CSV table of C-alpha atoms in Angstrom, one decimal:
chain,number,residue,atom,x,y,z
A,1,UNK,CA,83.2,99.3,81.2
A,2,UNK,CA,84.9,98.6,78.3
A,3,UNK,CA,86.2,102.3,77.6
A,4,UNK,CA,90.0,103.3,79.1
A,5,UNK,CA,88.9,106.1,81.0
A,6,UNK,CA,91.5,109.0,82.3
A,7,UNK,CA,91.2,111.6,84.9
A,8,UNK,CA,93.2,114.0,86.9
A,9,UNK,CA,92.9,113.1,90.4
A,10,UNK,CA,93.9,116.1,92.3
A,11,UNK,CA,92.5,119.2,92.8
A,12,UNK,CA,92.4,121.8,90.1
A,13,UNK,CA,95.2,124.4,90.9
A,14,UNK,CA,98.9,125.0,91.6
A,15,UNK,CA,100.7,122.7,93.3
A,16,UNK,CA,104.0,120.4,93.6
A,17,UNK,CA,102.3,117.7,92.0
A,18,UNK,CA,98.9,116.7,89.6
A,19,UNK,CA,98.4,113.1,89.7
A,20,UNK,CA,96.5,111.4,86.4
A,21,UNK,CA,95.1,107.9,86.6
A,22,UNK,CA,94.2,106.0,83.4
A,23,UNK,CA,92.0,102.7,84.5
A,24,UNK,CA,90.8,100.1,81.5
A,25,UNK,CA,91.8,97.4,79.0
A,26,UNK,CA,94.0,99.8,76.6
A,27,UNK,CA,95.3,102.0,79.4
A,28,UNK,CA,99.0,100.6,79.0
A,29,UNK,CA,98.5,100.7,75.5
A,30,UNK,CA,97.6,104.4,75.6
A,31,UNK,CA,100.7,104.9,77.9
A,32,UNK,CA,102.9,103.7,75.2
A,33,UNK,CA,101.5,106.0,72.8
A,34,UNK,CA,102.2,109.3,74.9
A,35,UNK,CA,105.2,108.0,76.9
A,36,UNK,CA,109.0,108.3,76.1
A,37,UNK,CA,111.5,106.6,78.3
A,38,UNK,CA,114.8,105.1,78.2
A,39,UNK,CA,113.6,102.0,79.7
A,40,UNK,CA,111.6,101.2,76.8
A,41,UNK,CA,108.1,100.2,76.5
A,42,UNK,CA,105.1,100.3,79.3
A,43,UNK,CA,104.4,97.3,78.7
A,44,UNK,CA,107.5,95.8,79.5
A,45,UNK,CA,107.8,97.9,82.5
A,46,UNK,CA,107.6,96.4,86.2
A,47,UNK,CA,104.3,97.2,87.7
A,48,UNK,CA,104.0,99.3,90.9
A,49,UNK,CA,107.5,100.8,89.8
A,50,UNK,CA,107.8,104.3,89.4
A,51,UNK,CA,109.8,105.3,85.8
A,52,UNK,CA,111.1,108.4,84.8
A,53,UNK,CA,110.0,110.3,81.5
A,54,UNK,CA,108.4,112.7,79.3
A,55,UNK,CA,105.0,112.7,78.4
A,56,UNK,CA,104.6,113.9,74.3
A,57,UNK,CA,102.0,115.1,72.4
A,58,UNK,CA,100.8,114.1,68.7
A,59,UNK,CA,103.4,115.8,67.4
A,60,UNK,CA,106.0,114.3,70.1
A,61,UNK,CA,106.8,117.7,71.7
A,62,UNK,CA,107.2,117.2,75.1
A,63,UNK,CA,104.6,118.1,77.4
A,64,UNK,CA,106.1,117.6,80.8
A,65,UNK,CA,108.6,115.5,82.6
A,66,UNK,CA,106.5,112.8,84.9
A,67,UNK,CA,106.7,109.6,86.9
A,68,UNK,CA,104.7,106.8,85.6
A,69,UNK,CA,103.6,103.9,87.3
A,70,UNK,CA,101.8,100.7,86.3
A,71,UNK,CA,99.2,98.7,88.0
A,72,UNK,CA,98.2,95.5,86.1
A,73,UNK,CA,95.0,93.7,86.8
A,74,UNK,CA,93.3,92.3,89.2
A,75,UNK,CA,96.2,93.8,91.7
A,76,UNK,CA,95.1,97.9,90.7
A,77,UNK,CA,92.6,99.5,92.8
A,78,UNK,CA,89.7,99.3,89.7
A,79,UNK,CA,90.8,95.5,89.1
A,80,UNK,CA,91.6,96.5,85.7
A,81,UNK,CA,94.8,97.5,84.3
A,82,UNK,CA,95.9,100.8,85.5
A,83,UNK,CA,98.3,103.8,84.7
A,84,UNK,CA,99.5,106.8,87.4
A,85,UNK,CA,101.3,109.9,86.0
A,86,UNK,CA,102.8,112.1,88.3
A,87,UNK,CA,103.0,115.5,86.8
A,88,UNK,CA,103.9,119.0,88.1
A,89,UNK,CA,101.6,120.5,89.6
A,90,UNK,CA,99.2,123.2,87.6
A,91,UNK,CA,96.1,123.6,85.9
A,92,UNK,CA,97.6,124.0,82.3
A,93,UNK,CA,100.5,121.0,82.1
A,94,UNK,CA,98.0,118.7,84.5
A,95,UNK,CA,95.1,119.4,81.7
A,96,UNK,CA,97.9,119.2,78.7
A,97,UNK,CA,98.4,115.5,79.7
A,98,UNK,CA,94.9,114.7,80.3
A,99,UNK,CA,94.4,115.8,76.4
A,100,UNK,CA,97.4,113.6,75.5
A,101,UNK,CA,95.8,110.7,76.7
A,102,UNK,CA,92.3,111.7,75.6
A,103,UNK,CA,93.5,111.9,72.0
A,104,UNK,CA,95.2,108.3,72.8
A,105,UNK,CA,92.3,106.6,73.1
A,106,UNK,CA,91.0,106.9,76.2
A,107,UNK,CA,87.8,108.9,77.8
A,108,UNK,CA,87.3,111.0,80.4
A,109,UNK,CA,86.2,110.0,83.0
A,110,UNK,CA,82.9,110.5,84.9
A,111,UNK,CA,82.6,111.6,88.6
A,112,UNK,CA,83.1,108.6,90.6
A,113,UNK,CA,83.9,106.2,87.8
A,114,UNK,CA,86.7,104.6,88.9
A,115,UNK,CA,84.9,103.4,92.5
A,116,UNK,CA,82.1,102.1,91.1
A,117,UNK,CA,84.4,100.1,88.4
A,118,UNK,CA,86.5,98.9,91.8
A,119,UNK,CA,82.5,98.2,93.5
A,120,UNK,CA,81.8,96.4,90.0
A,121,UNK,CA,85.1,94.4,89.3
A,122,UNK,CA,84.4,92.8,93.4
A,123,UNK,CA,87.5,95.0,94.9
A,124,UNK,CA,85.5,96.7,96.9
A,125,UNK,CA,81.5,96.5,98.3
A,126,UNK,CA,78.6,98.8,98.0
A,127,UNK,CA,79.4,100.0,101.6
A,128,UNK,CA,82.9,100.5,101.2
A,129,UNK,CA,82.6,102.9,97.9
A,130,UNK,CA,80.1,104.9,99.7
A,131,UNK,CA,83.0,105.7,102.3
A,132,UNK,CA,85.1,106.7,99.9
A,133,UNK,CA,83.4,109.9,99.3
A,134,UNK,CA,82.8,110.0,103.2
A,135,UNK,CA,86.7,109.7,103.8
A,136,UNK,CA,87.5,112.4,100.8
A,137,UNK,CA,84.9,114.3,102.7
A,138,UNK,CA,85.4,114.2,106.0
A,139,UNK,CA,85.8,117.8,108.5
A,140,UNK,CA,86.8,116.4,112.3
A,141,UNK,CA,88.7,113.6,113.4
A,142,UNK,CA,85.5,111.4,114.0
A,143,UNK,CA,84.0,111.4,110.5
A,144,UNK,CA,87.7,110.6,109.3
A,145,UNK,CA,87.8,107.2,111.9
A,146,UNK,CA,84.0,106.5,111.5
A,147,UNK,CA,85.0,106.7,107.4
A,148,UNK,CA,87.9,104.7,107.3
A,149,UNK,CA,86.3,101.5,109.3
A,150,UNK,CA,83.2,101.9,107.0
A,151,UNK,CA,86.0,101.3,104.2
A,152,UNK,CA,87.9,98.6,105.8
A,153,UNK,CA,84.3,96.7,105.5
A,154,UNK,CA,83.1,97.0,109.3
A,155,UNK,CA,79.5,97.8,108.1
A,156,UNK,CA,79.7,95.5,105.3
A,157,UNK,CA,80.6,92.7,107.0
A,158,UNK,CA,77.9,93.1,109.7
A,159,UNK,CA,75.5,93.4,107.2
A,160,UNK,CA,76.1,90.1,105.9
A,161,UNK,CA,76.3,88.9,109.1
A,162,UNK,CA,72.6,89.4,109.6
A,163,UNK,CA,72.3,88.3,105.9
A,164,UNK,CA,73.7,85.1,106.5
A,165,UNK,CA,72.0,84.5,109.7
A,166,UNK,CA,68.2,84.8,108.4
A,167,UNK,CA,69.3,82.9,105.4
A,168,UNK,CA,70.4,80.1,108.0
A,169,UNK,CA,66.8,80.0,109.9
A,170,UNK,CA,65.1,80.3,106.5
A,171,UNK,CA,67.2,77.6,104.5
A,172,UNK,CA,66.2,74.9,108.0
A,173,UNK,CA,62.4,75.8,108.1
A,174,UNK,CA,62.1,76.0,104.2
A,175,UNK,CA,63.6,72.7,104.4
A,176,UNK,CA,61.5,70.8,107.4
A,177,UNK,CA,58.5,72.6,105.4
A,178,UNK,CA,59.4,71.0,101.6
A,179,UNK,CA,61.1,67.7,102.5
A,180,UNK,CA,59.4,66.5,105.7
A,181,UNK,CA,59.9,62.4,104.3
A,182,UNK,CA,63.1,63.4,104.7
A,183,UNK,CA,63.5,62.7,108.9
A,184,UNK,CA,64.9,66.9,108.9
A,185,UNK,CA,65.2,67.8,112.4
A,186,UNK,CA,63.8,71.2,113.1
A,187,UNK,CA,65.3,73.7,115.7
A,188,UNK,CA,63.8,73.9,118.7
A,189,UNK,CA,61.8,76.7,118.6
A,190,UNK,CA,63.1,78.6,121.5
A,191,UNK,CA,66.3,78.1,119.3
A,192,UNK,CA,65.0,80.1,116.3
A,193,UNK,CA,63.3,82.8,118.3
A,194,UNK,CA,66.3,83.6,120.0
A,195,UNK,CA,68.7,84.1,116.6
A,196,UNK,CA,65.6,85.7,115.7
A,197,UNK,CA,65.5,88.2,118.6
A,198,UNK,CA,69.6,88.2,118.2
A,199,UNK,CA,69.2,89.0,114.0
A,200,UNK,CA,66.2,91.9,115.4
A,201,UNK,CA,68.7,93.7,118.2
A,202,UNK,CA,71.7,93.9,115.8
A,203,UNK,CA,69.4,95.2,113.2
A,204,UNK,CA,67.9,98.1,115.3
A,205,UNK,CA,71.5,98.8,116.8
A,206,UNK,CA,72.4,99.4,113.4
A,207,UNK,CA,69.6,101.7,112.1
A,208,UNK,CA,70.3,103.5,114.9
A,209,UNK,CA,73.8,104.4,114.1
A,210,UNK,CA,72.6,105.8,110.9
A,211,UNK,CA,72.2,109.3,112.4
A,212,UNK,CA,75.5,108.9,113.7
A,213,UNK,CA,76.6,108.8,110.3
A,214,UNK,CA,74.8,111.7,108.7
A,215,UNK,CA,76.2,114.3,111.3
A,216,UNK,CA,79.1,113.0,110.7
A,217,UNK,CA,79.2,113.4,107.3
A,218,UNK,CA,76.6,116.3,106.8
A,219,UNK,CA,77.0,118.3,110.4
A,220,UNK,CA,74.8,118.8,113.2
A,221,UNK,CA,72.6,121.8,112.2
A,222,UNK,CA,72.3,124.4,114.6
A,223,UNK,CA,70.3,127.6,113.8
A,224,UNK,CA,70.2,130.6,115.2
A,225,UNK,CA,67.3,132.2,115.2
A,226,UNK,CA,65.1,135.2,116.8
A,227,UNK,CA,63.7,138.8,116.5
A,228,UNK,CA,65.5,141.4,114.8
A,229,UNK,CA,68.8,142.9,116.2
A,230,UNK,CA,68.9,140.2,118.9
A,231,UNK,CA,72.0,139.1,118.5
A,232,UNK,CA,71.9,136.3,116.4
A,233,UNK,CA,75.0,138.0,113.7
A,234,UNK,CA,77.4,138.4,116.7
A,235,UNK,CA,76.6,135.1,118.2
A,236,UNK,CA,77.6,133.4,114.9
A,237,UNK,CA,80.7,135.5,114.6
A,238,UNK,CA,81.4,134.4,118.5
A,239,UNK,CA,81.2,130.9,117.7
A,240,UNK,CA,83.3,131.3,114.6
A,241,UNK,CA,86.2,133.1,116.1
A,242,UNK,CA,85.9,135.6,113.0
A,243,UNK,CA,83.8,138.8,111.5
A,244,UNK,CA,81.6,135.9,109.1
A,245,UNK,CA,78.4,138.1,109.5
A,246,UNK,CA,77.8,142.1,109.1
A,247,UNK,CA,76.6,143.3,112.9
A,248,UNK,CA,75.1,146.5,112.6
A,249,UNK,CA,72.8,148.4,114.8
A,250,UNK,CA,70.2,148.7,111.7
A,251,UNK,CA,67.4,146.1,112.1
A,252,UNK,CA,67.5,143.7,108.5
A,253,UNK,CA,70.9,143.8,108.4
A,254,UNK,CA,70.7,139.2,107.5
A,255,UNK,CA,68.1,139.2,104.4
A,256,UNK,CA,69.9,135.9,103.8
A,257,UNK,CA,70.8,132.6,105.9
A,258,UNK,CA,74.7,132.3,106.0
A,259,UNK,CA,76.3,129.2,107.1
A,260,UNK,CA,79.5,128.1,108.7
A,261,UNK,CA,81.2,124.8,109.9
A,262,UNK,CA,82.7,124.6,113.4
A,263,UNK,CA,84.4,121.6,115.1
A,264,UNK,CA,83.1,120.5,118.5
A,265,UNK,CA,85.0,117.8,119.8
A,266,UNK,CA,85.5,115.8,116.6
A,267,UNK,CA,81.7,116.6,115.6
A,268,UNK,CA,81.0,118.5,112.6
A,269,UNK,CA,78.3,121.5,113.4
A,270,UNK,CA,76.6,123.8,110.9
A,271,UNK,CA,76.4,126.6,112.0
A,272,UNK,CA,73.1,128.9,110.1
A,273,UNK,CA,72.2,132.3,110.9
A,274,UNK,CA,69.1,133.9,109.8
A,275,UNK,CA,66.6,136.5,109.4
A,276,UNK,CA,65.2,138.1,112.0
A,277,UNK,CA,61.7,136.7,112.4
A,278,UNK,CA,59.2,139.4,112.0
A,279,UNK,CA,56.1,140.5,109.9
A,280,UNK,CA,58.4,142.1,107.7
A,281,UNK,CA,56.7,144.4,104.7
A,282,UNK,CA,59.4,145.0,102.2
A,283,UNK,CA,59.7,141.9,99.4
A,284,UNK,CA,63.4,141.1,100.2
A,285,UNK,CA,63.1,140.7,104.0
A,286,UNK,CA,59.7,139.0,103.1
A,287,UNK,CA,61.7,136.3,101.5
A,288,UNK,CA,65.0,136.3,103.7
A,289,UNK,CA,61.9,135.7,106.9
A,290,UNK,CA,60.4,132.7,104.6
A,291,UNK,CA,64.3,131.0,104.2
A,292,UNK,CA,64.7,131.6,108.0
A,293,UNK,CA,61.3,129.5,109.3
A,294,UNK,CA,62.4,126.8,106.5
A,295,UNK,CA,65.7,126.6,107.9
A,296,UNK,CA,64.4,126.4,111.7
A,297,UNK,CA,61.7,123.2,110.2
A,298,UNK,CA,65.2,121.5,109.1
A,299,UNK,CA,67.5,122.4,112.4
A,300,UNK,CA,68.5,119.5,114.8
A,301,UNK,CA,68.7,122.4,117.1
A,302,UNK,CA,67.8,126.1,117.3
A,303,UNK,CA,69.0,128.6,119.1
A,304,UNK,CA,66.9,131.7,119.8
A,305,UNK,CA,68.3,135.1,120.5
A,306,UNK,CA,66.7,137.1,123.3
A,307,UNK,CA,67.5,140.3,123.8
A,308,UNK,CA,67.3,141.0,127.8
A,309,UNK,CA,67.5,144.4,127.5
A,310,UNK,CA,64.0,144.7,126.2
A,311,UNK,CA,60.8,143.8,128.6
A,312,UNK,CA,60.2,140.3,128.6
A,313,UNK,CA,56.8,140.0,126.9
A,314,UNK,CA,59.0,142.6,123.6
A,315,UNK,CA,62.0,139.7,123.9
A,316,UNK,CA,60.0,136.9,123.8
A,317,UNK,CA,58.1,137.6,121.1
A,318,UNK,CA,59.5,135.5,118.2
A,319,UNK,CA,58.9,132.2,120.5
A,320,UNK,CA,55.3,131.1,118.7
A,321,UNK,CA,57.2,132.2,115.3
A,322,UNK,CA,60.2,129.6,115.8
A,323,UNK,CA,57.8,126.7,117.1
A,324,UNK,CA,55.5,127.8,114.4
């Protein structure tokens, strides 16, 4: 916590603009030492100002012409003193600076640093930085809204809610119990076993949404399984609305489990095709067969292929292997 870490935080690649953020005690100070500007010093620059200027290396050759902008503590969003550089966009310049201010002093950073500096300086709770990633990471509309009031602290602040409300009973009984020459009134106890039952319904409301929250962030897993040739290559490319899968009249064609994301109505499905279930002899297929049944163990749903055109007892076939 006491190293100035830097990072670049947008994607690697081209692009109008690669943003670098310096968080820590020396991060102005680094600034200074890589930052040329008519207006002077970082430090004496206004915070949450953008200020036009080139960034230099060792040998104060210009790397690139940025924005800079300061963020002094406790109002930055690691509650330490923090430095944005706006650079152009590009692996090459956007990695130039990062060296710059490497060779300043500062670090790099690891993944996630920065939140769990904002979870440990108090600017954000444990609850909150997990929603970061989940916002970052979101695929349909729902996973963004369910991410952003996880990050505005709706789950946090029920969960102290419960918190504070079985500290409440346990404070009064611990007290009646250790200090009774004291004349402490204790609740009725109708009183405390409704809280109670209150504190135990808001609880299980809550576990409850918690598989809510991993399809939304992780998908709803839907495989497709069945016998060989059934189907199951051109259902997936069906969903998809593209060729994902090779179709092919040859039975094996999937050794391998592919998988896809599609949006249903704001909910993020995973879409898995598979091997055709069989007794297969050849190694390969062996192994793409063993992949498929461990995929099916993990689905929240499966779908199985029939083919009608075959007699129902020949179609039907793979319906102990899928159970199984």
């Amino acid at each position: 916590m006491e190293d100035t870490i830097a990072a670049i935080a947008t994607p690697a690649g081209q692009g109008a603009v690669a943003l670098l953020r310096m968080s820590g005690n020396k991060a102005i100070d680094v600034a200074e030492k890589v930052f040329r500007s008519p207006r002077g010093l970082v430090s004496g620059f206004p915070q949450r100002v953008q200020i036009l200027g080139d960034v230099v290396d060792g040998e104060s050759r210009r790397i690139d012409q940025v924005l800079l902008t300061v963020f002094r503590s406790p109002a930055s969003y690691t509650g330490e003193d923090t430095v944005e550089i706006s650079a152009h966009g590009g692996i090459l310049v956007a990695t130039a600076v990062l060296d710059a201010l490497v060779e300043a002093g500062a670090r790099p950073a690891d993944p996630g640093e920065f939140t769990r500096r904002a979870f440990v300086n108090g600017k954000m709770d444990l609850t909150q930085a997990e929603a970061v990633m989940d916002l970052i990471s979101a695929r349909t509309s729902l996973a963004l809204r369910a991410a952003n009031r996880q990050l505005e602290g709706k789950l946090g602040d029920r969960v102290n809610w419960l918190r504070e409300e079985l500290l409440a009973v346990l404070a009064h009984l611990e007290a009646y119990i250790d200090f009774p020459e004291e004349g402490i009134d204790p609740d009725n106890r109708q009183i405390i076993h409704e809280r109670l039952i209150e504190v135990s319904g808001a609880s299980r409301r809550l576990i409850d949404t918690a598989e809510e929250g991993r399809i939304l962030r992780e998908g709803f897993k839907v495989v497709i399984a069945g016998l060989p040739n059934a189907g199951k290559s051109s259902l997936l490319n069906l969903m998809l609305g593209f060729e994902r899968a090779i179709v092919s009249d040859v039975e094996g064609t999937t050794r391998d489990t592919i998988e896809e994301m599609i949006n249903v109505r704001g909910v993020p499905v995973r879409l898995v095709d598979t091997a055709g279930l069989r007794n297969a002899s050849e190694q390969v297929e062996r192994e793409g067969v063993s992949r498929a049944r461990r995929e099916v163990e993990g689905a929240d749903l499966v779908l199985q292929v029939v083919d009608c055109s075959l007699a129902r007892e020949q179609s039907e076939g793979s319906v102990p292997e899928v159970a199984g």
